[in-house]
Amino acid sequence: MTSVLLSLPELYNSYKAWVSKNPQTASDYETSAKWISYFIAGRINNSHTVSELVYCLSNLLILFNDRIIKDNLHLKSPKAVEKIKLWLAIVEYSEVFCELSVQKFWGNTGKWIVIVAIQVFKCVARFLLIYKHKEAIAENPTIPPLDRAKFAKQNSAGNQDLSRSELGSVSFNLKRSGRVVRKVESSPPLIWRTWKPVEIQKRPLYENDEVQIENLTRQQLVAEAIYLAKPIIHLLSLGVFGTKTWKPWMISLALDLASLQLYKSSRTSLTSRSKKQQLQLSKRTVLLLLYLIRSPFYEKHSKNKINAFLMALSNNVPLIKIICLPLIQYLPFWQSNYFYMWSS
């Protein structure tokens, strides 16, 4: 047992080295884990909870591997911001599994307590990011998956820019001129030499190209506050009006539309917005389509039309039945557990 414990740090370091050198292969394994979660659904006992656990773990694995790659490439961000975003991402990936698990053991009362606690935490954390740490806009997901193909070239290039701590092991300074000269034993093979001088990496790389504090206008801050407070307001409206009425659905839709309209009518022009802002506002606009599959609109209008469309596909398109029939079977479950008003 002791030998196993002693070898754990070595195994961890080996795993970090493997992920750093093989980011695309790691990505293939992560994708396979996600597909396993889809395959499990409905095929074993407690399949929904097990499937959600596998899906949750696959997302957490992606997050963990991305952090290994970022550390290897010296991608940095402010520590306080990074810590808040990390906890937000962990909560976002695991919240549905927590809700299902708590509901199984403590019923609907326990589930709603967990939902409220999670949404309050997410709301407070996002307000801290926007108002205290001056984030440009709340991202969804909080930590976007790393574009590994983009950074693979940097990794394969051997990270020629060296930090000061690494520089001494591969080079020395000439006494009179102070010029940095690479040691003979540290030189790469002849075919890989670039004949460029050794460069000192003066500062770490950053995950975003736009590392700047953006001052949002008052109107944009109001728009973002409406969007961030929407989950809590929706939960309060559910408690006041009930889960089967149209009022919570309409209140949530009105808040989303108001937030987007305030952004659109703000004095900041479209071209002056950051890429991150433009991307997130586009996502929020597209996510309005989710209102078609949210209760009570889904039960009153969308359900029969979606089922009829999927049945028509399965009857008329070859081989599509193996996808459409399970989708029809599990869509009510997925709708009831994923398409919350507070999920976006």
Short mmCIF file of C-alpha atoms in Angstrom, two decimals:
data_model
loop_
_atom_site.label_atom_id
_atom_site.label_comp_id
_atom_site.label_asym_id
_atom_site.label_seq_id
_atom_site.Cartn_x
_atom_site.Cartn_y
_atom_site.Cartn_z
CA MET A 1 0.00 0.00 0.00
CA THR A 2 2.82 2.38 0.89
CA SER A 3 4.57 1.72 -2.41
CA VAL A 4 1.36 2.50 -4.28
CA LEU A 5 0.97 5.80 -2.43
CA LEU A 6 4.58 6.69 -3.12
CA SER A 7 4.09 6.04 -6.81
CA LEU A 8 0.99 8.27 -7.11
CA PRO A 9 2.99 11.50 -7.55
CA GLU A 10 5.06 9.78 -10.25
CA LEU A 11 1.91 8.57 -11.99
CA TYR A 12 0.43 12.06 -11.82
CA ASN A 13 3.58 13.63 -13.26
CA SER A 14 3.64 11.02 -16.02
CA TYR A 15 0.01 11.73 -16.83
CA LYS A 16 0.69 15.48 -16.97
CA ALA A 17 3.60 14.91 -19.33
CA TRP A 18 1.50 12.65 -21.55
CA VAL A 19 -1.40 15.14 -21.78
CA SER A 20 1.01 17.99 -22.53
CA LYS A 21 2.61 16.05 -25.37
CA ASN A 22 -0.62 14.47 -26.74
CA PRO A 23 -3.45 17.03 -26.39
CA GLN A 24 -5.36 15.75 -29.42
CA THR A 25 -5.23 12.12 -28.27
CA ALA A 26 -6.48 13.21 -24.83
CA SER A 27 -9.31 15.05 -26.58
CA ASP A 28 -10.30 11.84 -28.40
CA TYR A 29 -10.56 9.96 -25.08
CA GLU A 30 -12.65 12.77 -23.58
CA THR A 31 -15.06 12.67 -26.52
CA SER A 32 -15.37 8.90 -26.17
CA ALA A 33 -16.30 9.31 -22.50
CA LYS A 34 -19.10 11.72 -23.47
CA TRP A 35 -20.48 9.26 -26.03
CA ILE A 36 -20.46 6.53 -23.38
CA SER A 37 -22.74 8.71 -21.24
CA TYR A 38 -25.23 8.93 -24.13
CA PHE A 39 -25.07 5.17 -24.71
CA ILE A 40 -25.69 4.32 -21.03
CA ALA A 41 -28.92 6.34 -20.83
CA GLY A 42 -31.86 3.97 -20.44
CA ARG A 43 -29.88 0.75 -20.76
CA ILE A 44 -29.08 -0.03 -17.11
CA ASN A 45 -30.74 0.54 -13.74
CA ASN A 46 -30.51 4.15 -12.51
CA SER A 47 -29.17 4.90 -15.98
CA HIS A 48 -30.04 8.60 -15.87
CA THR A 49 -27.97 9.21 -12.74
CA VAL A 50 -25.09 7.03 -13.97
CA SER A 51 -25.18 8.65 -17.40
CA GLU A 52 -25.11 12.12 -15.86
CA LEU A 53 -22.21 11.06 -13.61
CA VAL A 54 -20.18 9.89 -16.63
CA TYR A 55 -21.04 13.08 -18.52
CA CYS A 56 -20.09 15.21 -15.50
CA LEU A 57 -16.76 13.37 -15.06
CA SER A 58 -15.96 13.71 -18.78
CA ASN A 59 -16.45 17.50 -18.57
CA LEU A 60 -14.34 17.70 -15.43
CA LEU A 61 -11.65 15.63 -17.18
CA ILE A 62 -11.63 18.14 -20.06
CA LEU A 63 -11.33 20.99 -17.56
CA PHE A 64 -8.48 19.21 -15.72
CA ASN A 65 -6.57 18.38 -18.92
CA ASP A 66 -7.01 21.94 -20.22
CA ARG A 67 -5.44 23.27 -17.03
CA ILE A 68 -2.47 20.92 -17.48
CA ILE A 69 -1.97 22.17 -21.05
CA LYS A 70 -2.35 25.82 -19.98
CA ASP A 71 0.25 25.37 -17.24
CA ASN A 72 2.61 23.73 -19.72
CA LEU A 73 2.16 26.64 -22.16
CA HIS A 74 2.41 29.25 -19.34
CA LEU A 75 -1.11 30.55 -19.98
CA LYS A 76 -1.95 32.71 -16.99
CA SER A 77 -4.84 34.72 -15.62
CA PRO A 78 -5.34 36.66 -12.37
CA LYS A 79 -5.46 34.17 -9.47
CA ALA A 80 -8.66 35.47 -7.89
CA VAL A 81 -10.50 35.42 -11.21
CA GLU A 82 -9.14 31.98 -12.07
CA LYS A 83 -10.25 30.54 -8.72
CA ILE A 84 -13.82 31.92 -9.03
CA LYS A 85 -14.12 30.69 -12.61
CA LEU A 86 -12.79 27.27 -11.68
CA TRP A 87 -15.39 26.77 -8.95
CA LEU A 88 -18.12 28.11 -11.22
CA ALA A 89 -17.15 25.64 -13.95
CA ILE A 90 -17.08 22.71 -11.50
CA VAL A 91 -20.53 23.63 -10.19
CA GLU A 92 -21.94 24.06 -13.71
CA TYR A 93 -20.67 20.66 -14.84
CA SER A 94 -21.89 18.81 -11.76
CA GLU A 95 -25.14 20.60 -10.85
CA VAL A 96 -27.53 18.28 -12.74
CA PHE A 97 -25.88 15.19 -11.23
CA CYS A 98 -26.16 16.74 -7.76
CA GLU A 99 -29.85 17.53 -8.33
CA LEU A 100 -30.62 13.98 -9.51
CA SER A 101 -28.69 12.39 -6.63
CA VAL A 102 -30.30 14.58 -3.97
CA GLN A 103 -33.77 14.01 -5.45
CA LYS A 104 -33.23 10.25 -5.27
CA PHE A 105 -32.36 10.31 -1.55
CA TRP A 106 -34.30 13.32 -0.19
CA GLY A 107 -37.07 13.86 -2.73
CA ASN A 108 -38.22 17.06 -4.40
CA THR A 109 -37.73 19.18 -1.28
CA GLY A 110 -34.04 18.31 -1.14
CA LYS A 111 -33.70 18.86 -4.88
CA TRP A 112 -35.14 22.38 -4.71
CA ILE A 113 -32.91 23.27 -1.75
CA VAL A 114 -29.86 22.22 -3.80
CA ILE A 115 -31.11 24.12 -6.85
CA VAL A 116 -31.57 27.34 -4.87
CA ALA A 117 -28.17 26.98 -3.17
CA ILE A 118 -26.40 26.37 -6.50
CA GLN A 119 -28.09 29.28 -8.25
CA VAL A 120 -27.36 31.70 -5.39
CA PHE A 121 -23.69 30.68 -5.48
CA LYS A 122 -23.50 31.08 -9.27
CA CYS A 123 -25.24 34.45 -9.16
CA VAL A 124 -22.94 35.86 -6.45
CA ALA A 125 -19.80 34.51 -8.17
CA ARG A 126 -20.79 36.00 -11.53
CA PHE A 127 -21.57 39.38 -9.95
CA LEU A 128 -18.10 39.33 -8.36
CA LEU A 129 -16.49 38.66 -11.73
CA ILE A 130 -18.37 41.51 -13.43
CA TYR A 131 -18.40 44.21 -10.75
CA LYS A 132 -15.26 43.51 -8.72
CA HIS A 133 -12.88 41.94 -11.22
CA LYS A 134 -14.16 43.93 -14.24
CA GLU A 135 -14.88 40.99 -16.55
CA ALA A 136 -16.34 42.16 -19.86
CA ILE A 137 -19.32 39.77 -19.83
CA ALA A 138 -20.43 36.54 -18.16
CA GLU A 139 -19.32 33.63 -20.33
CA ASN A 140 -21.23 30.44 -21.01
CA PRO A 141 -19.53 28.08 -20.34
CA THR A 142 -17.57 29.93 -17.66
CA ILE A 143 -14.27 28.40 -18.81
CA PRO A 144 -14.48 27.71 -22.56
CA PRO A 145 -12.67 24.54 -23.69
CA LEU A 146 -9.13 25.25 -24.81
CA ASP A 147 -8.50 25.36 -28.54
CA ARG A 148 -5.87 22.65 -28.39
CA ALA A 149 -5.15 22.63 -32.12
CA LYS A 150 -4.17 26.29 -31.88
CA PHE A 151 -1.67 25.70 -29.09
CA ALA A 152 -0.35 22.36 -30.35
CA LYS A 153 1.98 24.23 -32.72
CA GLN A 154 3.47 26.13 -29.80
CA ASN A 155 4.02 22.87 -27.95
CA SER A 156 5.58 21.12 -30.96
CA ALA A 157 7.88 24.07 -31.58
CA GLY A 158 9.56 23.25 -28.31
CA ASN A 159 8.72 26.52 -26.58
CA GLN A 160 11.85 28.29 -27.78
CA ASP A 161 11.23 31.28 -25.54
CA LEU A 162 12.79 30.37 -22.22
CA SER A 163 12.16 31.67 -18.74
CA ARG A 164 15.06 33.10 -16.75
CA SER A 165 15.11 30.07 -14.44
CA GLU A 166 15.49 27.72 -17.45
CA LEU A 167 17.98 29.93 -19.28
CA GLY A 168 20.95 29.13 -17.06
CA SER A 169 20.82 25.41 -17.80
CA VAL A 170 21.07 25.84 -21.57
CA SER A 171 23.16 29.00 -21.99
CA PHE A 172 25.74 31.35 -20.49
CA ASN A 173 26.51 35.09 -20.68
CA LEU A 174 29.67 36.49 -22.24
CA LYS A 175 31.56 38.51 -19.64
CA ARG A 176 32.27 41.65 -21.65
CA SER A 177 29.22 42.00 -23.90
CA GLY A 178 26.69 40.18 -21.72
CA ARG A 179 25.37 38.40 -24.79
CA VAL A 180 23.50 35.15 -24.19
CA VAL A 181 25.14 32.14 -25.88
CA ARG A 182 23.62 28.66 -26.05
CA LYS A 183 25.73 25.82 -24.65
CA VAL A 184 26.94 23.22 -27.16
CA GLU A 185 25.45 20.29 -25.26
CA SER A 186 22.00 21.93 -25.20
CA SER A 187 21.86 22.61 -28.94
CA PRO A 188 19.15 20.75 -30.89
CA PRO A 189 20.03 18.48 -33.85
CA LEU A 190 21.30 20.28 -36.94
CA ILE A 191 18.11 19.82 -38.96
CA TRP A 192 16.02 21.46 -36.21
CA ARG A 193 18.26 24.48 -35.60
CA THR A 194 16.83 27.89 -36.37
CA TRP A 195 20.11 29.76 -35.76
CA LYS A 196 18.18 32.38 -33.83
CA PRO A 197 19.57 33.77 -30.56
CA VAL A 198 18.21 32.50 -27.27
CA GLU A 199 15.25 34.63 -26.19
CA ILE A 200 14.07 35.31 -22.67
CA GLN A 201 10.39 34.94 -22.05
CA LYS A 202 9.73 38.25 -20.34
CA ARG A 203 6.17 37.49 -19.25
CA PRO A 204 3.83 34.49 -19.29
CA LEU A 205 1.39 34.01 -22.13
CA TYR A 206 -2.27 34.68 -21.49
CA GLU A 207 -5.21 32.55 -22.39
CA ASN A 208 -7.00 35.44 -24.11
CA ASP A 209 -5.41 37.71 -26.67
CA GLU A 210 -7.48 40.55 -25.22
CA VAL A 211 -5.93 40.92 -21.76
CA GLN A 212 -7.38 44.24 -20.81
CA ILE A 213 -9.89 45.62 -18.36
CA GLU A 214 -12.95 46.84 -20.23
CA ASN A 215 -15.02 49.59 -18.69
CA LEU A 216 -18.65 48.76 -19.32
CA THR A 217 -21.11 51.61 -19.64
CA ARG A 218 -23.81 52.02 -17.00
CA GLN A 219 -26.42 50.73 -19.44
CA GLN A 220 -24.34 47.62 -20.16
CA LEU A 221 -23.89 46.99 -16.44
CA VAL A 222 -27.65 47.18 -15.97
CA ALA A 223 -28.14 44.78 -18.88
CA GLU A 224 -25.63 42.33 -17.40
CA ALA A 225 -27.17 42.65 -13.93
CA ILE A 226 -30.59 41.72 -15.37
CA TYR A 227 -29.10 38.67 -17.08
CA LEU A 228 -27.22 37.52 -13.96
CA ALA A 229 -30.22 38.01 -11.66
CA LYS A 230 -32.61 36.20 -14.03
CA PRO A 231 -32.13 32.70 -12.48
CA ILE A 232 -32.91 33.96 -8.98
CA ILE A 233 -35.91 36.00 -10.18
CA HIS A 234 -37.20 32.97 -12.08
CA LEU A 235 -36.89 30.74 -9.00
CA LEU A 236 -38.75 33.33 -6.90
CA SER A 237 -41.51 33.52 -9.50
CA LEU A 238 -41.81 29.72 -9.47
CA GLY A 239 -42.26 29.85 -5.69
CA VAL A 240 -44.90 32.58 -5.96
CA PHE A 241 -46.88 31.46 -9.04
CA GLY A 242 -46.13 27.70 -9.17
CA THR A 243 -44.30 25.51 -11.68
CA LYS A 244 -47.21 24.94 -14.09
CA THR A 245 -48.19 28.54 -14.90
CA TRP A 246 -47.04 30.77 -17.75
CA LYS A 247 -45.94 33.68 -15.54
CA PRO A 248 -42.41 32.41 -14.65
CA TRP A 249 -41.82 31.54 -18.33
CA MET A 250 -42.93 34.98 -19.47
CA ILE A 251 -40.96 36.81 -16.76
CA SER A 252 -37.77 34.97 -17.70
CA LEU A 253 -38.26 35.63 -21.43
CA ALA A 254 -38.94 39.32 -20.73
CA LEU A 255 -35.72 39.61 -18.69
CA ASP A 256 -33.66 37.99 -21.47
CA LEU A 257 -35.16 40.28 -24.10
CA ALA A 258 -34.68 43.36 -21.91
CA SER A 259 -31.01 42.51 -21.31
CA LEU A 260 -30.32 41.99 -25.01
CA GLN A 261 -32.20 45.16 -25.96
CA LEU A 262 -30.20 47.24 -23.45
CA TYR A 263 -26.97 45.88 -24.92
CA LYS A 264 -28.19 46.57 -28.45
CA SER A 265 -29.27 50.13 -27.68
CA SER A 266 -26.17 51.05 -25.65
CA ARG A 267 -23.93 53.81 -26.98
CA THR A 268 -21.10 51.31 -27.51
CA SER A 269 -21.01 50.41 -31.19
CA LEU A 270 -20.85 46.83 -32.41
CA THR A 271 -17.33 47.26 -33.77
CA SER A 272 -15.98 48.56 -30.46
CA ARG A 273 -17.17 45.55 -28.50
CA SER A 274 -14.64 42.84 -27.73
CA LYS A 275 -14.79 39.50 -29.53
CA LYS A 276 -15.80 37.86 -26.27
CA GLN A 277 -18.74 40.22 -25.84
CA GLN A 278 -19.93 39.75 -29.40
CA LEU A 279 -19.68 35.96 -29.11
CA GLN A 280 -21.59 35.79 -25.83
CA LEU A 281 -24.34 38.15 -27.02
CA SER A 282 -24.75 36.03 -30.15
CA LYS A 283 -25.02 32.90 -27.99
CA ARG A 284 -27.63 34.52 -25.77
CA THR A 285 -29.68 35.46 -28.82
CA VAL A 286 -29.56 31.90 -30.19
CA LEU A 287 -30.38 30.44 -26.76
CA LEU A 288 -33.74 32.20 -26.88
CA LEU A 289 -34.80 29.21 -29.02
CA LEU A 290 -34.65 27.09 -25.85
CA TYR A 291 -37.88 28.75 -24.74
CA LEU A 292 -39.60 26.50 -27.30
CA ILE A 293 -38.62 23.44 -25.24
CA ARG A 294 -39.16 24.89 -21.77
CA SER A 295 -42.19 24.28 -19.63
CA PRO A 296 -45.05 25.02 -20.03
CA PHE A 297 -44.53 25.91 -23.71
CA TYR A 298 -43.11 22.43 -24.36
CA GLU A 299 -46.11 20.56 -22.94
CA LYS A 300 -48.68 22.87 -24.57
CA HIS A 301 -47.17 23.41 -28.03
CA SER A 302 -43.76 21.89 -28.82
CA LYS A 303 -43.94 18.30 -27.58
CA ASN A 304 -46.31 16.84 -30.18
CA LYS A 305 -44.69 18.73 -33.07
CA ILE A 306 -41.18 17.60 -32.11
CA ASN A 307 -42.30 13.98 -31.70
CA ALA A 308 -44.12 14.06 -35.06
CA PHE A 309 -41.02 15.49 -36.75
CA LEU A 310 -38.74 12.82 -35.24
CA MET A 311 -41.17 10.04 -36.20
CA ALA A 312 -41.32 11.34 -39.79
CA LEU A 313 -37.52 11.32 -39.93
CA SER A 314 -37.28 7.76 -38.56
CA ASN A 315 -39.89 6.49 -41.07
CA ASN A 316 -38.47 8.18 -44.16
CA VAL A 317 -34.69 8.46 -43.68
CA PRO A 318 -32.66 5.22 -43.71
CA LEU A 319 -30.81 4.30 -40.50
CA ILE A 320 -31.99 7.43 -38.69
CA LYS A 321 -34.46 5.38 -36.64
CA ILE A 322 -31.70 4.18 -34.28
CA ILE A 323 -31.20 7.83 -33.27
CA CYS A 324 -34.74 9.22 -33.42
CA LEU A 325 -36.57 6.53 -31.43
CA PRO A 326 -34.30 6.72 -28.35
CA LEU A 327 -34.45 10.52 -28.63
CA ILE A 328 -38.27 10.45 -28.55
CA GLN A 329 -38.14 8.12 -25.53
CA TYR A 330 -35.72 10.20 -23.45
CA LEU A 331 -36.61 13.73 -24.59
CA PRO A 332 -39.16 14.23 -21.75
CA PHE A 333 -36.48 13.35 -19.19
CA TRP A 334 -33.86 15.57 -20.77
CA GLN A 335 -36.39 18.39 -21.10
CA SER A 336 -37.31 18.20 -17.43
CA ASN A 337 -33.69 18.14 -16.24
CA TYR A 338 -31.77 20.35 -18.68
CA PHE A 339 -34.01 23.03 -20.13
CA TYR A 340 -34.43 25.10 -16.98
CA MET A 341 -34.90 28.83 -17.12
CA TRP A 342 -31.87 29.11 -14.83
CA SER A 343 -29.61 26.90 -16.98
CA SER A 344 -28.42 29.73 -19.23
#
